[in-house]
Short mmCIF file of C-alpha atoms in Angstrom, two decimals:
data_model
loop_
_atom_site.label_atom_id
_atom_site.label_comp_id
_atom_site.label_asym_id
_atom_site.label_seq_id
_atom_site.Cartn_x
_atom_site.Cartn_y
_atom_site.Cartn_z
CA MET A 600 -30.16 -42.43 -19.42
CA LEU A 601 -28.76 -39.42 -17.60
CA ARG A 602 -26.45 -38.70 -20.51
CA LYS A 603 -29.35 -38.76 -22.96
CA LEU A 604 -31.37 -36.51 -20.67
CA SER A 605 -28.53 -34.01 -20.42
CA LEU A 606 -28.15 -33.96 -24.20
CA ILE A 607 -31.87 -33.36 -24.64
CA LEU A 608 -31.85 -30.55 -22.08
CA GLY A 609 -28.83 -29.01 -23.76
CA CYS A 610 -30.53 -29.03 -27.14
CA VAL A 611 -33.63 -27.39 -25.68
CA VAL A 612 -32.19 -24.96 -23.15
CA LEU A 613 -29.26 -23.52 -25.13
CA PRO A 614 -31.44 -22.19 -27.97
CA LEU A 615 -33.78 -20.67 -25.41
CA ILE A 616 -30.85 -18.97 -23.71
CA ALA A 617 -29.60 -17.64 -27.03
CA GLN A 618 -33.05 -16.30 -27.89
CA GLY A 619 -33.53 -14.87 -24.43
CA ASP A 620 -30.37 -12.77 -24.81
CA GLU A 621 -31.51 -11.31 -28.13
CA GLU A 622 -32.64 -8.07 -26.47
CA GLU A 623 -29.11 -7.42 -25.18
CA ARG A 624 -27.61 -7.71 -28.64
CA THR A 625 -30.32 -5.53 -30.16
CA VAL A 626 -30.06 -2.70 -27.64
CA SER A 627 -26.28 -2.83 -27.92
CA ALA A 628 -26.54 -2.19 -31.67
CA ALA A 629 -29.03 0.63 -31.09
CA LYS A 630 -26.65 2.12 -28.52
CA ALA A 631 -23.79 2.09 -31.04
CA ALA A 632 -25.86 3.98 -33.61
CA ALA A 633 -27.07 6.54 -31.07
CA GLY A 634 -23.54 7.12 -29.78
CA ALA A 635 -22.22 7.71 -33.30
CA ALA A 636 -25.02 10.19 -34.00
CA ARG A 637 -24.41 12.05 -30.72
CA ASN A 638 -20.67 12.41 -31.28
CA LEU A 639 -20.98 13.53 -34.89
CA ILE A 640 -23.76 16.03 -34.19
CA SER A 641 -21.75 17.46 -31.29
CA ASN A 642 -18.72 17.86 -33.58
CA PHE A 643 -20.89 19.43 -36.26
CA SER A 644 -22.33 22.05 -33.89
CA VAL A 645 -18.92 23.68 -33.30
CA GLN A 646 -17.85 23.55 -36.94
CA SER A 647 -18.09 27.35 -37.33
CA PHE A 648 -15.57 27.73 -34.51
CA GLY A 649 -13.16 25.12 -35.88
CA PRO A 650 -9.40 25.65 -36.25
CA THR A 651 -9.62 26.07 -40.03
CA MET A 652 -12.24 28.83 -39.81
CA PRO A 653 -11.26 32.54 -39.65
CA ILE A 654 -13.27 33.12 -36.47
CA PHE A 655 -11.06 30.66 -34.59
CA ARG A 656 -7.85 32.43 -35.58
CA TYR A 657 -9.36 35.80 -34.75
CA ARG A 658 -10.10 34.65 -31.20
CA LEU A 659 -6.45 33.74 -30.77
CA GLY A 660 -5.24 37.05 -32.17
CA LEU A 661 -3.69 35.35 -35.19
CA ASN A 662 -5.59 37.33 -37.83
CA GLU A 663 -4.87 40.96 -38.55
CA SER A 664 -8.43 41.49 -39.74
CA ASP A 665 -11.04 41.99 -37.03
CA LEU A 666 -14.01 39.75 -37.74
CA ARG A 667 -16.19 41.82 -35.52
CA GLY A 668 -15.02 44.59 -37.81
CA THR A 669 -15.38 48.19 -37.02
CA ALA A 670 -18.78 47.22 -35.70
CA ALA A 671 -17.24 46.67 -32.27
CA GLY A 672 -17.15 50.44 -31.85
CA GLU A 673 -20.46 51.19 -33.50
CA HIS A 674 -23.00 50.02 -30.94
CA GLU A 675 -25.12 53.13 -31.50
CA GLN A 676 -26.23 51.83 -34.89
CA GLU A 677 -29.81 50.73 -35.39
CA GLU A 678 -30.81 47.14 -34.67
CA ASP A 679 -31.62 46.48 -38.31
CA THR A 680 -28.01 47.19 -39.29
CA GLU A 681 -26.86 44.62 -36.74
CA ASP A 682 -28.65 42.02 -38.82
CA GLU A 683 -25.89 42.50 -41.39
CA PHE A 684 -23.61 40.63 -38.99
CA VAL A 685 -25.97 37.66 -38.60
CA THR A 686 -25.57 35.13 -41.38
CA ARG A 687 -27.85 32.19 -42.02
CA SER A 688 -26.45 29.10 -43.66
CA PHE A 689 -27.70 25.70 -44.72
CA SER A 690 -25.53 22.62 -44.75
CA VAL A 691 -25.56 19.06 -46.01
CA THR A 692 -23.07 16.68 -44.38
CA PRO A 693 -22.77 13.02 -45.46
CA THR A 694 -20.99 11.05 -42.74
CA VAL A 695 -19.63 7.54 -42.23
CA ALA A 696 -18.64 6.01 -38.88
CA ASN A 697 -17.07 2.55 -38.59
CA ILE A 698 -17.40 0.88 -35.19
CA ASP A 699 -15.35 -1.93 -33.66
CA ASN A 700 -16.27 -2.52 -30.02
CA GLN A 701 -14.60 -5.58 -28.48
CA ILE A 702 -15.75 -5.01 -24.89
CA THR A 703 -17.15 -8.31 -23.67
CA PRO A 704 -19.68 -9.80 -23.19
CA ILE A 705 -21.53 -7.95 -26.02
CA LEU A 706 -19.36 -7.05 -29.00
CA THR A 707 -20.52 -4.71 -31.77
CA GLU A 708 -18.95 -4.21 -35.17
CA GLY A 709 -20.24 -2.46 -38.26
CA GLN A 710 -20.98 0.84 -39.92
CA VAL A 711 -23.33 3.76 -39.36
CA ARG A 712 -24.01 6.13 -42.27
CA LEU A 713 -25.54 9.51 -41.54
CA MET A 714 -26.77 12.53 -43.46
CA ILE A 715 -26.77 15.68 -41.31
CA LEU A 716 -29.00 18.47 -42.63
CA GLY A 717 -28.55 21.73 -40.75
CA VAL A 718 -29.55 25.37 -40.63
CA GLU A 719 -27.48 27.81 -38.57
CA TRP A 720 -27.54 31.47 -37.60
CA PHE A 721 -24.07 32.87 -36.88
CA ASP A 722 -23.74 36.24 -35.12
CA GLU A 723 -20.37 37.88 -35.79
CA LEU A 724 -21.04 40.59 -33.20
CA GLU A 725 -21.95 38.31 -30.31
CA LEU A 726 -19.86 35.39 -31.59
CA THR A 727 -22.68 32.89 -31.19
CA ALA A 728 -24.01 30.12 -33.38
CA LYS A 729 -27.44 28.59 -33.01
CA GLY A 730 -29.01 26.03 -35.23
CA VAL A 731 -30.87 22.79 -35.60
CA THR A 732 -29.95 19.56 -37.34
CA PHE A 733 -32.08 16.82 -38.81
CA THR A 734 -30.04 13.64 -39.14
CA VAL A 735 -31.05 10.48 -40.95
CA ASP A 736 -28.93 7.40 -40.43
CA ASN A 737 -28.61 3.87 -41.72
CA MET A 738 -26.71 1.12 -39.93
CA ASP A 739 -25.43 -2.40 -40.48
CA ILE A 740 -24.11 -3.86 -37.23
CA THR A 741 -23.24 -7.34 -36.05
CA SER A 742 -23.77 -7.80 -32.33
CA THR A 743 -22.09 -10.82 -30.73
CA GLU A 744 -22.50 -12.33 -27.28
CA ARG A 745 -19.18 -13.77 -26.07
CA VAL A 746 -19.25 -15.69 -22.79
CA PRO A 747 -16.54 -18.39 -22.80
CA PRO A 748 -16.52 -21.35 -22.80
CA ALA A 749 -19.84 -21.13 -24.65
CA ALA A 750 -19.75 -20.53 -28.39
CA ASP A 751 -20.31 -17.00 -29.68
CA VAL A 752 -23.91 -16.11 -30.53
CA SER A 753 -24.38 -13.33 -33.10
CA SER A 754 -27.22 -11.24 -34.46
CA SER A 755 -27.14 -8.88 -37.41
CA VAL A 756 -29.01 -5.63 -36.89
CA ASP A 757 -29.74 -3.22 -39.70
CA GLY A 758 -32.14 -0.37 -40.12
CA SER A 759 -32.59 3.36 -40.37
CA GLY A 760 -33.41 6.17 -38.01
CA TYR A 761 -33.55 9.91 -37.50
CA THR A 762 -32.50 12.47 -34.89
CA ILE A 763 -33.63 16.08 -34.43
CA ALA A 764 -31.07 18.11 -32.48
CA PRO A 765 -31.01 21.87 -31.74
CA TYR A 766 -27.67 23.34 -30.61
CA PHE A 767 -26.18 26.58 -29.31
CA VAL A 768 -22.53 27.68 -29.24
CA ARG A 769 -21.09 30.88 -27.80
CA GLN A 770 -17.79 32.49 -27.01
CA THR A 771 -17.52 33.37 -23.33
CA GLU A 772 -15.98 36.57 -21.97
CA SER A 773 -12.85 34.61 -21.08
CA GLY A 774 -12.45 33.58 -24.71
CA GLY A 775 -13.55 29.97 -24.34
CA ILE A 776 -16.24 28.22 -26.33
CA HIS A 777 -19.32 26.75 -24.66
CA ASP A 778 -21.59 24.43 -26.66
CA VAL A 779 -24.76 22.55 -25.82
CA SER A 780 -26.92 20.25 -27.93
CA PHE A 781 -29.73 17.81 -27.30
CA GLY A 782 -31.55 15.42 -29.55
CA ILE A 783 -34.39 12.93 -29.81
CA GLY A 784 -34.99 10.30 -32.45
CA ARG A 785 -36.18 6.85 -33.41
CA ASN A 786 -34.85 3.74 -35.14
CA SER A 787 -36.61 1.21 -37.32
CA LEU A 788 -34.61 -2.01 -36.94
CA LYS A 789 -34.50 -5.52 -38.34
CA THR A 790 -32.68 -8.28 -36.49
CA LYS A 791 -31.57 -11.65 -37.80
CA SER A 792 -30.01 -14.47 -35.81
CA THR A 793 -29.37 -18.09 -36.75
CA SER A 794 -33.01 -19.12 -37.00
CA THR A 795 -35.17 -16.07 -36.31
CA THR A 796 -35.88 -12.57 -37.57
CA ALA A 797 -37.75 -9.61 -36.11
CA SER A 798 -38.75 -6.04 -36.91
CA LEU A 799 -39.01 -3.39 -34.22
CA ASN A 800 -38.70 0.29 -33.38
CA SER A 801 -36.47 1.91 -30.77
CA SER A 802 -36.10 5.43 -29.38
CA ARG A 803 -33.02 7.49 -28.55
CA SER A 804 -32.28 10.74 -26.76
CA PHE A 805 -29.16 12.60 -25.71
CA ILE A 806 -27.87 15.83 -24.25
CA SER A 807 -24.29 17.01 -24.62
CA THR A 808 -22.38 20.06 -23.41
CA GLY A 809 -18.78 21.12 -23.67
CA TYR A 810 -16.34 23.90 -22.90
CA SER A 811 -13.12 24.45 -24.81
CA SER A 812 -10.26 26.91 -24.75
CA ALA A 813 -7.31 27.31 -27.06
CA GLU A 814 -3.76 28.54 -26.89
CA ALA A 815 -1.47 29.46 -29.76
CA LEU A 816 1.90 27.77 -29.38
CA SER A 817 3.06 29.43 -32.62
CA ASP A 818 1.52 31.13 -35.63
CA THR A 819 0.27 27.78 -36.91
CA LEU A 820 0.41 25.34 -33.97
CA LEU A 821 -2.57 25.40 -31.62
CA VAL A 822 -3.48 23.41 -28.54
CA GLN A 823 -7.13 23.05 -27.57
CA TYR A 824 -8.36 21.96 -24.17
CA LYS A 825 -11.89 20.64 -24.02
CA PHE A 826 -14.16 19.13 -21.40
CA THR A 827 -17.40 17.48 -22.49
CA ALA A 828 -20.24 15.76 -20.66
CA SER A 829 -23.08 13.82 -22.24
CA HIS A 830 -25.97 11.55 -21.37
CA THR A 831 -27.48 9.14 -23.89
CA ARG A 832 -30.50 6.88 -23.52
CA ASP A 833 -31.76 4.09 -25.79
CA ASP A 834 -34.99 2.17 -25.32
CA VAL A 835 -36.08 -0.95 -27.21
CA PRO A 836 -39.71 -1.98 -26.55
CA ALA A 837 -40.85 -5.58 -26.24
CA TYR A 838 -41.22 -7.39 -29.56
CA THR A 839 -41.89 -10.85 -30.97
CA GLN A 840 -39.52 -12.85 -33.14
CA SER A 841 -40.54 -14.74 -36.25
CA ASP A 842 -40.77 -18.03 -34.33
CA GLY A 843 -43.17 -16.52 -31.79
CA THR A 844 -40.59 -15.94 -29.05
CA ALA A 845 -41.42 -12.87 -26.95
CA VAL A 846 -38.43 -10.60 -26.34
CA PRO A 847 -38.80 -8.25 -23.33
CA LYS A 848 -38.12 -4.53 -23.49
CA SER A 849 -34.61 -3.34 -22.78
CA GLY A 850 -32.67 -0.10 -22.54
CA THR A 851 -29.35 1.54 -21.81
CA LYS A 852 -28.29 4.74 -20.06
CA HIS A 853 -24.81 6.11 -20.67
CA THR A 854 -23.30 9.14 -18.95
CA GLN A 855 -19.86 10.13 -20.16
CA MET A 856 -17.34 12.84 -19.28
CA MET A 857 -14.21 13.48 -21.28
CA ALA A 858 -11.20 15.77 -20.87
CA GLU A 859 -9.09 16.29 -23.98
CA ALA A 860 -5.94 18.08 -25.10
CA ARG A 861 -5.71 18.37 -28.88
CA PHE A 862 -2.77 19.72 -30.87
CA THR A 863 -3.65 21.17 -34.28
CA GLN A 864 -1.34 22.36 -37.05
CA ASP A 865 -3.02 24.95 -39.29
CA MET A 866 -1.91 24.52 -42.91
CA ASP A 867 -4.03 26.98 -44.92
CA GLY A 868 -7.39 25.25 -44.70
CA ILE A 869 -6.12 21.82 -43.68
CA ALA A 870 -5.52 21.14 -40.00
CA PRO A 871 -3.96 17.81 -38.91
CA PHE A 872 -4.55 17.05 -35.24
CA LEU A 873 -3.48 14.70 -32.48
CA GLY A 874 -5.64 14.40 -29.37
CA VAL A 875 -5.20 12.68 -26.02
CA SER A 876 -8.25 12.22 -23.78
CA LEU A 877 -9.35 10.61 -20.54
CA ILE A 878 -12.91 9.25 -20.46
CA TRP A 879 -15.13 8.46 -17.48
CA ASN A 880 -18.22 6.32 -18.10
CA SER A 881 -21.30 5.52 -16.05
CA PHE A 882 -23.29 2.89 -17.90
CA SER A 883 -26.30 0.74 -17.08
CA ALA A 884 -28.48 -1.71 -19.03
CA SER A 885 -31.97 -2.75 -18.00
CA GLY A 886 -34.58 -5.29 -18.98
CA GLY A 887 -32.33 -8.01 -20.33
CA SER A 888 -32.25 -11.61 -19.18
CA GLY A 889 -28.67 -12.39 -20.20
CA PRO A 890 -25.20 -10.82 -20.10
CA ALA A 891 -25.50 -7.06 -20.51
CA PRO A 892 -23.33 -4.74 -22.61
CA ARG A 893 -20.93 -2.64 -20.59
CA GLU A 894 -18.38 0.17 -20.71
CA TYR A 895 -15.12 0.59 -18.84
CA ASN A 896 -15.34 3.07 -15.97
CA TYR A 897 -12.16 4.83 -17.10
CA THR A 898 -10.26 4.64 -20.35
CA PRO A 899 -7.75 6.76 -22.28
CA LEU A 900 -8.55 7.78 -25.84
CA LEU A 901 -6.13 8.64 -28.63
CA SER A 902 -7.41 10.42 -31.74
CA VAL A 903 -5.60 11.41 -34.92
CA GLY A 904 -6.86 12.95 -38.14
CA PHE A 905 -7.38 16.23 -39.88
CA ASN A 906 -10.02 18.90 -40.48
CA PHE A 907 -10.36 20.85 -43.70
CA SER A 908 -12.45 23.84 -44.66
CA ASN A 909 -12.95 26.71 -47.07
CA ASP A 910 -15.86 29.04 -47.76
CA LEU A 911 -18.30 26.30 -48.80
CA LEU A 912 -16.64 22.98 -48.06
CA TYR A 913 -15.65 21.43 -44.73
CA GLY A 914 -14.90 17.99 -43.40
CA MET A 915 -13.00 15.71 -41.09
CA VAL A 916 -11.21 12.37 -41.15
CA ALA A 917 -10.46 10.88 -37.73
CA MET A 918 -9.37 7.60 -36.17
CA GLN A 919 -9.98 7.02 -32.48
CA GLY A 920 -8.76 4.25 -30.25
CA GLU A 921 -9.55 3.44 -26.65
CA ARG A 922 -9.42 0.29 -24.58
CA ASP A 923 -10.94 -2.54 -26.68
CA LYS A 924 -12.74 -0.05 -28.92
CA LYS A 925 -11.87 1.61 -32.22
CA THR A 926 -13.81 4.00 -34.45
CA THR A 927 -13.13 5.82 -37.68
CA GLN A 928 -15.14 8.83 -38.77
CA PHE A 929 -15.32 10.67 -42.05
CA TYR A 930 -17.54 13.49 -43.16
CA ILE A 931 -17.53 16.11 -45.88
CA GLY A 932 -20.10 18.87 -45.89
CA PHE A 933 -21.31 21.77 -47.98
CA ARG A 934 -22.45 25.05 -46.46
CA PHE A 935 -24.41 27.57 -48.48
#
């Protein structure tokens, strides 16, 4: 009798537990998409100051031509002539990010595809760039709850979203580069587990700032030192699954600081790089009833790839690996 009762309870309770943890898997997938958007938008904002761009080599004294031109000694000219040194550009940047996060108890694996549309004003006199991006993204992510000895429970999460993010980048008097960006956006998601489906919306927001300096080790070999800090928030409201199960609201907050040293070899428009970083994370999840996603407090990060650029075309291919987490990123953009 007791054995039968335990079997009955197991059949009833285990599905309820699996359904009750659905919010954790959903917010974990939303977090992965928001993190990919934040990182790629932050990288995009400093593209004009990248190692394959003339402005970067000018700052290091590696170009004979002076990008500020003779204008540096012509400050008496009228303000309207200074506009000649402010260029406006538009850009279209298709991007793909593959995610493989094996940090238990909530694993995420899949792909986020983004299209970054941007407009930027670049001031060659002040060496500043300011702009705004509108990013649309589409994701296919499998989120898995792994709590041994229980069997894995997975949900597939797909959907689309958008992010609006202004940014500002400037060269400081010491020669370093300071950048700041912030963004807000929303996701429209669909989840599917073994026996249920659901449609819902989520919101995202982030702020990111960084400071970088560079040193020329030779005419073509550069080392960049960069410190970045960011805060990302994702919120998933309460929703109801197809079988009538109510899923409570959930959310994540992720503060991250990273110190990086990156070595770049300039090869006439193509710049292979190798970066070594140390990451500090402060992460919290709220609203869930089951095991929550998490991040390691400290982790090293190794990145390898290359940038490329010419007058109209730019892009990056990068592979990054940290403790129990791997990502690959690729983008190619057009500026006109």
